[in-house]
Short mmCIF file of C-alpha atoms in Angstrom, two decimals:
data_model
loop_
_atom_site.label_atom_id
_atom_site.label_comp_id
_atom_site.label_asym_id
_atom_site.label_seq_id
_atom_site.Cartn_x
_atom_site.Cartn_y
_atom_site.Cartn_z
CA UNK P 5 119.55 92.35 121.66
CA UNK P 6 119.07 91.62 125.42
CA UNK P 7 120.17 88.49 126.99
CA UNK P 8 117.15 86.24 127.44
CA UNK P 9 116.36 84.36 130.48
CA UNK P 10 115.68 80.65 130.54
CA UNK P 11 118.46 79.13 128.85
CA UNK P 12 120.14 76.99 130.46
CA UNK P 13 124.10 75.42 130.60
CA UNK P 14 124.41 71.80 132.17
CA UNK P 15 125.59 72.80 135.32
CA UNK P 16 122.64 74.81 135.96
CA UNK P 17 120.16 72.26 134.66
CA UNK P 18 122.27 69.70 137.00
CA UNK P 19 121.61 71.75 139.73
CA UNK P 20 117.97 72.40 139.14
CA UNK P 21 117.61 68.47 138.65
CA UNK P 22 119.21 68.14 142.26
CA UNK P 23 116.48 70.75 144.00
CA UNK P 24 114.02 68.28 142.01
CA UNK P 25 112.69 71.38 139.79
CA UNK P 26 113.47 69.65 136.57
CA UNK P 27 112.83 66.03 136.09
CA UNK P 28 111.61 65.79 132.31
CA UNK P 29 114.12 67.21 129.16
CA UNK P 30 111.81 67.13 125.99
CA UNK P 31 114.92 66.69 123.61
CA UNK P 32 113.09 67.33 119.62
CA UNK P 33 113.28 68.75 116.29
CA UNK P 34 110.98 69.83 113.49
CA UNK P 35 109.34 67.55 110.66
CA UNK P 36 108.67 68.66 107.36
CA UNK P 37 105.49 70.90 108.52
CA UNK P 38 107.16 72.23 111.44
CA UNK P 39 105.96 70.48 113.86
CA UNK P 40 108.12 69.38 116.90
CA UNK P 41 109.07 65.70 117.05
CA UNK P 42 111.26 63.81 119.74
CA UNK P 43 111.17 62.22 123.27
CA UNK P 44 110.95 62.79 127.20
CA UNK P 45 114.06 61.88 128.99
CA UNK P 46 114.67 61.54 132.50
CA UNK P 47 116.59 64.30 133.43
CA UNK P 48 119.56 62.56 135.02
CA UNK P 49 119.98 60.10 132.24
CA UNK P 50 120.05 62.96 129.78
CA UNK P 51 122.59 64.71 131.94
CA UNK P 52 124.35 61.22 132.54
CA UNK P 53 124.16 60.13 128.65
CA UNK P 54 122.02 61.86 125.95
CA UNK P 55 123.42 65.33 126.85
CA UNK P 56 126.52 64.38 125.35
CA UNK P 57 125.29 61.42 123.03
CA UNK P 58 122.43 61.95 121.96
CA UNK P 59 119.73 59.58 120.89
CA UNK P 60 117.94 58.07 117.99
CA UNK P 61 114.58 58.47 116.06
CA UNK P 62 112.77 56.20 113.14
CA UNK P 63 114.23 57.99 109.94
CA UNK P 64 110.36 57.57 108.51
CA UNK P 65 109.21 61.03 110.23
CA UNK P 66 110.99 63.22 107.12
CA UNK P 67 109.13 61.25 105.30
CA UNK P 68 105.24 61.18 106.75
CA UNK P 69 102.10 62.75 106.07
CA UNK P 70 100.15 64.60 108.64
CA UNK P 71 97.93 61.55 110.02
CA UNK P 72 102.18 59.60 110.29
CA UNK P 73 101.13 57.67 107.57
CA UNK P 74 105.15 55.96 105.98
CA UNK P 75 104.85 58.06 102.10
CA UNK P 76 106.07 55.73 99.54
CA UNK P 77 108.37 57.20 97.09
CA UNK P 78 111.09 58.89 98.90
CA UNK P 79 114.49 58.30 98.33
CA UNK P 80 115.53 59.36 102.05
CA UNK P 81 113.87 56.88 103.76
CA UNK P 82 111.55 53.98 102.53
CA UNK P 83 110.43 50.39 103.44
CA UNK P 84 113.05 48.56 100.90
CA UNK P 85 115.33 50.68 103.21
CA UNK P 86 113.74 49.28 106.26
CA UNK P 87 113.42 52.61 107.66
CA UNK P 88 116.56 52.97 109.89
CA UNK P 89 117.00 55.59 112.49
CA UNK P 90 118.47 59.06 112.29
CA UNK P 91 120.90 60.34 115.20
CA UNK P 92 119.72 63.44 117.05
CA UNK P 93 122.24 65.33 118.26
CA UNK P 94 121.21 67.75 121.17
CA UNK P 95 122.49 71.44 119.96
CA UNK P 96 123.26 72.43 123.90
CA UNK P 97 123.03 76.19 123.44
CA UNK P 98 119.32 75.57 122.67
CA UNK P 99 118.72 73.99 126.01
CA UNK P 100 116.32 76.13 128.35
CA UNK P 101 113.23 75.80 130.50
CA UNK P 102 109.84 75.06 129.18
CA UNK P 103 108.20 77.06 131.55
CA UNK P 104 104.69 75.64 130.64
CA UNK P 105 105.30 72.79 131.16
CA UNK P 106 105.86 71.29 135.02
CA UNK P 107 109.29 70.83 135.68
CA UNK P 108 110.70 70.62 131.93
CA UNK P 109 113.52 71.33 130.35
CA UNK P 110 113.56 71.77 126.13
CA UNK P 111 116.48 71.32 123.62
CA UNK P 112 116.64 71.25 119.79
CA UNK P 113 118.42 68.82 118.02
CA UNK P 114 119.67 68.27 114.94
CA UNK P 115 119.27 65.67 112.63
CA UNK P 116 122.52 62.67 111.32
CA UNK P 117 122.80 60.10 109.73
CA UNK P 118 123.96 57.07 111.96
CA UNK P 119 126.37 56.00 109.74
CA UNK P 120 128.54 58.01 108.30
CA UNK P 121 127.43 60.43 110.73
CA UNK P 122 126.54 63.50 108.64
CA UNK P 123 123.98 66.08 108.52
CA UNK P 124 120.32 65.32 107.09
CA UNK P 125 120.22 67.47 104.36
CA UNK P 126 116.68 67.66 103.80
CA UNK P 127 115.63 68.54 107.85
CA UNK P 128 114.29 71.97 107.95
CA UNK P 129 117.38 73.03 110.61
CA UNK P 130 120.26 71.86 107.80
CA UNK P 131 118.45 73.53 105.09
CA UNK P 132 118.73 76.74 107.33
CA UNK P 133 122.17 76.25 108.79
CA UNK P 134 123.27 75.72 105.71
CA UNK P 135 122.51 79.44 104.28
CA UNK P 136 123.96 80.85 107.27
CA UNK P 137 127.09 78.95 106.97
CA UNK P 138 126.93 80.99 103.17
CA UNK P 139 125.85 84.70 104.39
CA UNK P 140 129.04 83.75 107.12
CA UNK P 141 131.47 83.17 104.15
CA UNK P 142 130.15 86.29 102.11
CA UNK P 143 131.02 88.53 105.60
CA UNK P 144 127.27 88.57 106.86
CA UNK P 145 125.61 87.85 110.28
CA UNK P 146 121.86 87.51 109.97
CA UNK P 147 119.33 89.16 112.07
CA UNK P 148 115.39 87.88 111.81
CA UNK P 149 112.39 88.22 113.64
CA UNK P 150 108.54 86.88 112.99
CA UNK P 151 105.50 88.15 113.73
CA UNK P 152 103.18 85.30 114.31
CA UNK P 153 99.01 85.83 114.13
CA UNK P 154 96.66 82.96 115.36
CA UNK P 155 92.81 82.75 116.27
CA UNK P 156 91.88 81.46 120.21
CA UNK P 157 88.90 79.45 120.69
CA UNK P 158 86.92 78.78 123.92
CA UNK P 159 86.47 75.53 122.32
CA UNK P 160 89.14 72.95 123.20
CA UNK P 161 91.17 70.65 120.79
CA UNK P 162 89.11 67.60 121.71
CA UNK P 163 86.07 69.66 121.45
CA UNK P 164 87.01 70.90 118.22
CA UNK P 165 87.61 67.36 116.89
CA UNK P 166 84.82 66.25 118.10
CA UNK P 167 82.12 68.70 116.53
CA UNK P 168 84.38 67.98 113.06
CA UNK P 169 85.92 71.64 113.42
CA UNK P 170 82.42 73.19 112.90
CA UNK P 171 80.44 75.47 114.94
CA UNK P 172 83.45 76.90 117.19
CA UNK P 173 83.14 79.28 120.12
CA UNK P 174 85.77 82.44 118.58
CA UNK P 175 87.28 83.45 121.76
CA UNK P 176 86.65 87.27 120.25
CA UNK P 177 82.64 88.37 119.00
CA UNK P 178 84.05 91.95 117.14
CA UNK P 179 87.13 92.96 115.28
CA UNK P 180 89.12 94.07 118.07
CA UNK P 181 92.24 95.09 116.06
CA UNK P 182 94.39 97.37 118.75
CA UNK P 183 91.28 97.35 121.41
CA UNK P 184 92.43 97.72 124.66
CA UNK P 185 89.31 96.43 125.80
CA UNK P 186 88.39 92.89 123.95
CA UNK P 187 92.16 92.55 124.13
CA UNK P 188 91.77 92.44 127.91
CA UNK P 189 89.36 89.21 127.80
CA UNK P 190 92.05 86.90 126.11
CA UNK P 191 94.69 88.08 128.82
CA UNK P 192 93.67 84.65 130.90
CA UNK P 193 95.35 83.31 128.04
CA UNK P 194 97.94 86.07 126.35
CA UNK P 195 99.64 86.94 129.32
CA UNK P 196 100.58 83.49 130.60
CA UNK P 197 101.58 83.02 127.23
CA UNK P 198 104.25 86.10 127.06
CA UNK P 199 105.06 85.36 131.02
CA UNK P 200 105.94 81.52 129.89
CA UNK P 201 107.79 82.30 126.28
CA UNK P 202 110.55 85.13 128.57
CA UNK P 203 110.83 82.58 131.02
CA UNK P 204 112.02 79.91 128.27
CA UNK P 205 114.30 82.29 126.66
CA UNK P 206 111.62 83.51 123.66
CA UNK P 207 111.82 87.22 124.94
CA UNK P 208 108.54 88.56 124.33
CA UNK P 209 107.91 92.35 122.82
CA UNK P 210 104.47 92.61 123.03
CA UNK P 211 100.74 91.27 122.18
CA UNK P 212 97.92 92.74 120.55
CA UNK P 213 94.27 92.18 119.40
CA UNK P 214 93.95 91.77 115.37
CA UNK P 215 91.52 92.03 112.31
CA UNK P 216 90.00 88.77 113.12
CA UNK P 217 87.10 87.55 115.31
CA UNK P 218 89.58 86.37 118.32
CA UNK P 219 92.07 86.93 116.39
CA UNK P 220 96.03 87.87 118.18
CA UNK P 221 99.43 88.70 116.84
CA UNK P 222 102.07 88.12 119.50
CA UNK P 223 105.62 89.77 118.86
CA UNK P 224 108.87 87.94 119.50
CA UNK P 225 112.18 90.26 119.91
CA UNK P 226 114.69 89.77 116.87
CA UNK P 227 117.84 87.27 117.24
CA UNK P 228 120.06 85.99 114.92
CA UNK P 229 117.83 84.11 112.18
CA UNK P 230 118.85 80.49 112.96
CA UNK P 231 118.04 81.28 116.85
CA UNK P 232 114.65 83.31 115.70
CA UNK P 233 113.58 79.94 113.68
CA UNK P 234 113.83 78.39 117.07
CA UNK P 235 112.00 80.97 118.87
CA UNK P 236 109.29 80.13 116.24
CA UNK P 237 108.90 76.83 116.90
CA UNK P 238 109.08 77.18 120.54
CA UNK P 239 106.29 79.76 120.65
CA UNK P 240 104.14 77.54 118.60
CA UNK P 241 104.25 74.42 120.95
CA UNK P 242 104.06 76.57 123.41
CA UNK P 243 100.96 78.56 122.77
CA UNK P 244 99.35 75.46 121.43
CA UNK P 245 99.77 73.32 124.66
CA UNK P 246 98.66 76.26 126.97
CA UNK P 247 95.70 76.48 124.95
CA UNK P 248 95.21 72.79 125.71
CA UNK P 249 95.80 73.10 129.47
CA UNK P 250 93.29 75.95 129.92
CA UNK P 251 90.54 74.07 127.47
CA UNK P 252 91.14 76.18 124.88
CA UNK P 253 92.26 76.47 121.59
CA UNK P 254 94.39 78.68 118.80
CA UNK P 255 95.12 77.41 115.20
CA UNK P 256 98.02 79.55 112.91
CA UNK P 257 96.07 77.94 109.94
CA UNK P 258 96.78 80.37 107.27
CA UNK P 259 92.88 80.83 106.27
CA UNK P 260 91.17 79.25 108.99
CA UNK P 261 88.04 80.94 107.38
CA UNK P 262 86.70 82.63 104.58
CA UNK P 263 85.00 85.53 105.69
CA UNK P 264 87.58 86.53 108.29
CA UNK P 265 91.11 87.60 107.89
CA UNK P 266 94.07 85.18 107.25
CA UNK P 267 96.88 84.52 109.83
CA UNK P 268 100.52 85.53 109.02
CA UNK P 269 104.18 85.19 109.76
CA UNK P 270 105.35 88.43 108.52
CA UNK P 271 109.27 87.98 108.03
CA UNK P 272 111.88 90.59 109.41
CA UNK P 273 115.40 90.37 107.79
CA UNK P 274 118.45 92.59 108.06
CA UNK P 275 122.08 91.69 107.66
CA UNK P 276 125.78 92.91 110.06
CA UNK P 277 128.63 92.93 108.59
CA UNK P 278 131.39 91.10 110.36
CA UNK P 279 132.33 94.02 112.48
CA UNK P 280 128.78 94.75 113.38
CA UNK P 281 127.68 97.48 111.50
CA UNK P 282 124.19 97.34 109.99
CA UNK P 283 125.20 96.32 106.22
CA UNK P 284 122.32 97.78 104.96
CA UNK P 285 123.26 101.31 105.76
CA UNK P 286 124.20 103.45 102.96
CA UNK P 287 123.65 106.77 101.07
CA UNK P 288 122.33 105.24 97.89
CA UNK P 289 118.65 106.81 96.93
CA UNK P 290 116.49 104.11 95.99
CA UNK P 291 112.27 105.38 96.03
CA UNK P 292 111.69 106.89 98.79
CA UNK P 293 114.70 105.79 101.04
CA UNK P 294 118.52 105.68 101.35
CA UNK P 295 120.46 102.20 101.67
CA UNK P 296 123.56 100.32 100.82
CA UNK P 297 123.96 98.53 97.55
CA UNK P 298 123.84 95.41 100.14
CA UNK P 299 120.40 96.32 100.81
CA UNK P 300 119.20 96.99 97.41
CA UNK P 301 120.52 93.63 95.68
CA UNK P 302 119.30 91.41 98.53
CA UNK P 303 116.12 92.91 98.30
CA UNK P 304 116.26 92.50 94.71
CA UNK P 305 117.03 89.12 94.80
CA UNK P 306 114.43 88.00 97.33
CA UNK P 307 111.78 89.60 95.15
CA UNK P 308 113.60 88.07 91.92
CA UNK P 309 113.42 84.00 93.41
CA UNK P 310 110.37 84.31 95.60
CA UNK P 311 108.20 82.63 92.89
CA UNK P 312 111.11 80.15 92.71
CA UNK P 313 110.70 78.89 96.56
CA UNK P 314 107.02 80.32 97.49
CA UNK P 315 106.13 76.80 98.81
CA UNK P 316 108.51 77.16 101.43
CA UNK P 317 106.57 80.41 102.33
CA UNK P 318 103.63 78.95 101.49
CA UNK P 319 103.24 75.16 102.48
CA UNK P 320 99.65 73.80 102.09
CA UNK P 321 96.37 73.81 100.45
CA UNK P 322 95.14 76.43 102.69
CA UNK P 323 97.76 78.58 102.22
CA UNK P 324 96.91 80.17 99.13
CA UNK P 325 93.41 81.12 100.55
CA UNK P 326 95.00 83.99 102.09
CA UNK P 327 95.83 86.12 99.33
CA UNK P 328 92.99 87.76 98.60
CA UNK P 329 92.21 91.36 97.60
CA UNK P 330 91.78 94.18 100.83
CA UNK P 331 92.51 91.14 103.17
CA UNK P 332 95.93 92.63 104.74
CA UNK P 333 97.81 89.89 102.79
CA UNK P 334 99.68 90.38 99.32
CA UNK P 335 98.47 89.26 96.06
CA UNK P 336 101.36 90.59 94.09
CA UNK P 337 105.17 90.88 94.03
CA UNK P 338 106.36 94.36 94.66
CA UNK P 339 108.33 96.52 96.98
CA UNK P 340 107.09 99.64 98.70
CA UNK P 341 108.12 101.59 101.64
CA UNK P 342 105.56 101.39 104.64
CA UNK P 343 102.89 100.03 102.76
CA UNK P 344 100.73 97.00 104.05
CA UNK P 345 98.91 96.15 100.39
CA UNK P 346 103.19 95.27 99.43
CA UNK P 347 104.09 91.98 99.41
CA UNK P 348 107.42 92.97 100.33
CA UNK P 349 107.51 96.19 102.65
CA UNK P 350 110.62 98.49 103.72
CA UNK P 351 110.32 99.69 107.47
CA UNK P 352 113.04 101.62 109.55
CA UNK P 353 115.94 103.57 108.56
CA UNK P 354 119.70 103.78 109.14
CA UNK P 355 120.74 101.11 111.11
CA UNK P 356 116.77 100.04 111.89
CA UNK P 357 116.10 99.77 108.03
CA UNK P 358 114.84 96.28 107.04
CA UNK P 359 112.55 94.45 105.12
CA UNK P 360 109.69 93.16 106.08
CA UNK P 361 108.18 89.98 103.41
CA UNK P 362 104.15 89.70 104.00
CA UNK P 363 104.23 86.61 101.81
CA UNK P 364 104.61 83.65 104.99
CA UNK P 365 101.21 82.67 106.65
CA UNK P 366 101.22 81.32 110.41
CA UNK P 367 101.44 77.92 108.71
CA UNK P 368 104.92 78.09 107.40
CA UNK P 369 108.02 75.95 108.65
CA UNK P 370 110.28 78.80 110.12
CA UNK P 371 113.12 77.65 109.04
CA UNK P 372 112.25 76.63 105.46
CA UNK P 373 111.06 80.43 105.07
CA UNK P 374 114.45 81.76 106.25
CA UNK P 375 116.81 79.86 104.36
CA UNK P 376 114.42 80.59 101.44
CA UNK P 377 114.69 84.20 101.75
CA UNK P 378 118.09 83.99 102.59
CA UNK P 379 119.24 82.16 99.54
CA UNK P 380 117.09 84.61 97.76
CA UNK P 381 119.16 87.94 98.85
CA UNK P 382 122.45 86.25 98.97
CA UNK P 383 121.91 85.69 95.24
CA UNK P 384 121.07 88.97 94.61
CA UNK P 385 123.85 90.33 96.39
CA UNK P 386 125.79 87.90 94.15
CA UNK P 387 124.60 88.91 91.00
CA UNK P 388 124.38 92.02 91.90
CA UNK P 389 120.17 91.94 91.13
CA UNK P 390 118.73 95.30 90.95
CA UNK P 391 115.26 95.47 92.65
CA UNK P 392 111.94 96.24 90.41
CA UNK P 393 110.58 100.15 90.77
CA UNK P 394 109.62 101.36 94.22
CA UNK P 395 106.11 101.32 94.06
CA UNK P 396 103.11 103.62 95.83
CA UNK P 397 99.53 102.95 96.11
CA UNK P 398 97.23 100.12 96.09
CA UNK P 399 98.92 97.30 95.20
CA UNK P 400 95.69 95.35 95.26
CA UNK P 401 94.68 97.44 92.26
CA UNK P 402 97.34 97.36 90.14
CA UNK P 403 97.00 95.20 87.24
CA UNK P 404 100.24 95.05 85.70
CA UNK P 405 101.96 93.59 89.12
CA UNK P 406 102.83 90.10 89.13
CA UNK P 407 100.54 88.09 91.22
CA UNK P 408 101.14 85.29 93.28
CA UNK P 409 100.44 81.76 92.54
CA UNK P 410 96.67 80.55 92.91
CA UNK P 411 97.52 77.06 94.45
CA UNK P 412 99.93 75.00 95.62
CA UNK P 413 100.04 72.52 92.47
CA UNK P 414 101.37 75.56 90.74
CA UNK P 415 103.73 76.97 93.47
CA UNK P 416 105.31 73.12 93.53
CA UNK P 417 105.77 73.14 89.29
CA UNK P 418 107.73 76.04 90.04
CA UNK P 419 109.56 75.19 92.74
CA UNK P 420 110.41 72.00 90.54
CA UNK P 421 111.69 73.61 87.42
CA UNK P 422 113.88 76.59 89.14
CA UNK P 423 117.09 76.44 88.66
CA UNK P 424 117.74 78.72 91.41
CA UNK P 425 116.33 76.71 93.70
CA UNK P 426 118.47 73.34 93.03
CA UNK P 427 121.74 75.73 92.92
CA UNK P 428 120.72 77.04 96.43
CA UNK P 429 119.67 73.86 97.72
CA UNK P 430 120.64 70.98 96.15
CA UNK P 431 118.82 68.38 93.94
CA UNK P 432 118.26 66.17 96.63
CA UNK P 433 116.07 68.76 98.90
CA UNK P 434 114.46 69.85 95.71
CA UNK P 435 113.69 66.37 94.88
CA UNK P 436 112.59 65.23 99.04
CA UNK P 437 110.67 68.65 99.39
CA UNK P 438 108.78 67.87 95.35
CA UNK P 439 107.23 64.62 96.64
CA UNK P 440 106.47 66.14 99.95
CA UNK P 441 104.48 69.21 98.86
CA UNK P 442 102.95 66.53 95.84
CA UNK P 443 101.66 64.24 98.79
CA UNK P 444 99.80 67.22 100.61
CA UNK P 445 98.34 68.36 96.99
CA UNK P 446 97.17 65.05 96.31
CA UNK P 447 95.20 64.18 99.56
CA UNK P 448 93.54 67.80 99.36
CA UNK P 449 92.48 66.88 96.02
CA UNK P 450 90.99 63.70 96.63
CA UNK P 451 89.48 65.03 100.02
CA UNK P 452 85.70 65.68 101.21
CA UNK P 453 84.07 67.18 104.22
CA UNK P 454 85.90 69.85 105.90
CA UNK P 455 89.47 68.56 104.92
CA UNK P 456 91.56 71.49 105.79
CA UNK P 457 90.45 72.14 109.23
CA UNK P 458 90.90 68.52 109.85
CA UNK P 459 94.27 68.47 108.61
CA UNK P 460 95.11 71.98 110.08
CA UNK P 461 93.23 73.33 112.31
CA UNK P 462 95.57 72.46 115.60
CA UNK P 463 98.79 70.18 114.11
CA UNK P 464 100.12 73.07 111.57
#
């Protein structure tokens, strides 16, 4: 991994603040859907005061829908409560430039309580931390990467809202998957985009056209998983609000529609062992490839528990619209080496070997999808969990595969009744993330008129 550019200590945001180049820090975190949350500070007063203490947010917003509507029912935070405040607690190695935005700094918090100061279990960044504080004590360092999709519109946000997310201008007009050419026609908008991600330490590998009418995939380079969560949510706001300052817009709804291909987060994941060697490296034969006994039980155990947490991969109505048959997105739970109809697909070798899950869409909360697939393969490294057959072909045509759920209503029964998934994470994330995932089920189901596009279209 190369060093990135754009982070930033104090002393060089200090001095930056003094050449007036920085005036603004954005100081945030991620709600329940991923979406950034926080405020602007004056960049002295966060250097004089919030840098080192922090500041406070209404301890309603882990517990709102996507309009910000207060969700009764929550044990976290609700109005017999009073809704209090949380503490958020600037994580200074996060701090960097926002390049896009003028004279901005950025830095992720996370979440306490204000009294006892303690972590917020149930934010996104704890639920993460918290499974690499157990790959740490098993002897593992955690290396992840996503590949993000997303469709560009000529049509602004505003625009978009206003016409009621119907009749949009696809920035794209053929499927330009790997075309040099259409590719070259969204570069007013790619390129600033990979130009302003390096410069705010989200190293960029690379861009390219995809199956879609407009549709792009832009590649990240891999960091250590609770970094590469970051990264995530970084390139999200960041693409979204460029979008918005050229009077355009891109949407990482899963299925933004039904006759063109879905958008995905593909998830990388490999492990180091604490003296760095790739832990996955090994001379065991398992299909078509050679591994470690590391490798095969995580891999084993992801596949064994993904039913377990799939609405952590999986988050809203819309999700489950994307696995469909010949679509480039799984419809069944299976392994296979180099194959793109796999749910779960094994790329690289020797100290590249990994595995790459095709289950997230461009929807998902980053790092609700890590720490799910971590728990997953820790488990299965625990148990020692042996992985189902290698399998080759179509795995769009095979029949006795497990398939993935149909809908969210069924993805949240079983996230409810596993086991696994209130030994990983606790009863009381099971319980806060139950209701949650309930309340988005509920308003889809009581919803007319173009409800996901509404609800997703530019705030997933």
């Amino acid at each position: 991994m190369l060093p990135s550019k754009g982070f930033l200590t104090l002393k060089q945001l200090a001095a930056l603040v003094k050449k007036d180049e920085i005036d603004t820090v954005l100081v945030a975190f991620t709600d329940l859907y991923g979406r950034l949350m926080g405020k602007r500070f004056d960049a002295a007063f966060f250097l004089e005061y919030a840098a080192a203490h922090g500041t406070h947010c209404c301890d309603y917003l882990l517990t709102v829908d996507m309009e910000m509507t207060p969700v009764t029912g929550y044990r976290l935070a609700n109005w017999e409560r009073g809704y209090g405040d949380f503490h958020m607690a600037p994580n200074l190695p996060t701090l960097r430039v926002a390049s896009w935005l003028e004279k901005t700094a950025l830095v992720i918090c996370d979440l306490r309580h204000e009294n006892p100061e303690a972590p917020v279990d149930q934010a996104p960044r704890t639920i993460l931390q918290t499974q690499v504080q157990a790959a740490a004590a098993a002897g593992f360092d955690v290396l992840g990467a996503s590949e993000l999709e997303y469709y560009i519109f000529e049509s602004s946000y505003r625009d978009a809202h206003t016409q009621n997310y119907a009749d949009l201008r696809e920035a794209g007009w053929y499927i330009e998957d790997y075309h040099a050419l259409q590719g070259a026609r969204l570069e007013r908008f790619n390129q600033p985009a990979r130009r302003h991600l390096t410069r705010s330490g989200v190293p960029v590998e690379n861009s390219k056209g995809e199956w879609g009418l407009g549709q792009h995939e832009l590649n990240i380079q891999y960091a250590q998983v609770l970094e590469m969560a970051d990264r995530h949510v970084i390139f999200k706001q960041c693409l979204k609000e460029l979008a918005d300052s050229l009077g355009m817009s891109v949407t990482f709804m899963a299925k933004y529609a039904d006759d063109q291909a879905g958008s995905s987060c593909h998830v990388h994941l490999s492990l180091r062992q604490g003296n760095g060697k790739a832990a996955f490296i090994g001379n065991r034969k398992l299909g078509p490839i050679h591994c470690s006994n590391t490798f095969r039980w995580f891999l084993g155990g992801w596949i064994a528990h993904a039913l377990d947490v799939m609405v952590f991969y999986a988050p809203n109505v819309n999700s489950y619209k994307r696995y469909k048959a010949n679509s480039w997105a799984p419809t069944r739970l299976a392994w296979s080496h180099d194959n793109r109809t796999a749910g779960f697909r094994v790329v690289g070798s020797g100290g590249n070997l990994r595995i790459e899950c095709r289950l997230p869409g461009a929807d998902c909360n980053p790092y609700l999808v890590y720490a799910a697939a971590l728990a997953s393969g820790l488990d299965g490294i625990a148990n020692k969990t042996e992985p189902p057959p290698h399998f080759s072909g179509d795995l769009y045509a095979a029949q006795d595969q497990a398939s993935l759920p149909g809908s969210l209503g069924k993805a949240i029964d079983l996230f409810e009744r596993s086991s696994f998934a209130r030994t990983a994470f606790g009863d009381p994330v099971v319980e806060h993330y139950v209701h949650f995932f309930r309340t988005e089920a509920a308003a889809y189901d009581v919803s007319v008129d173009n409800w996901e596009r509404k609800r997703y279209f530019e705030r997933i």
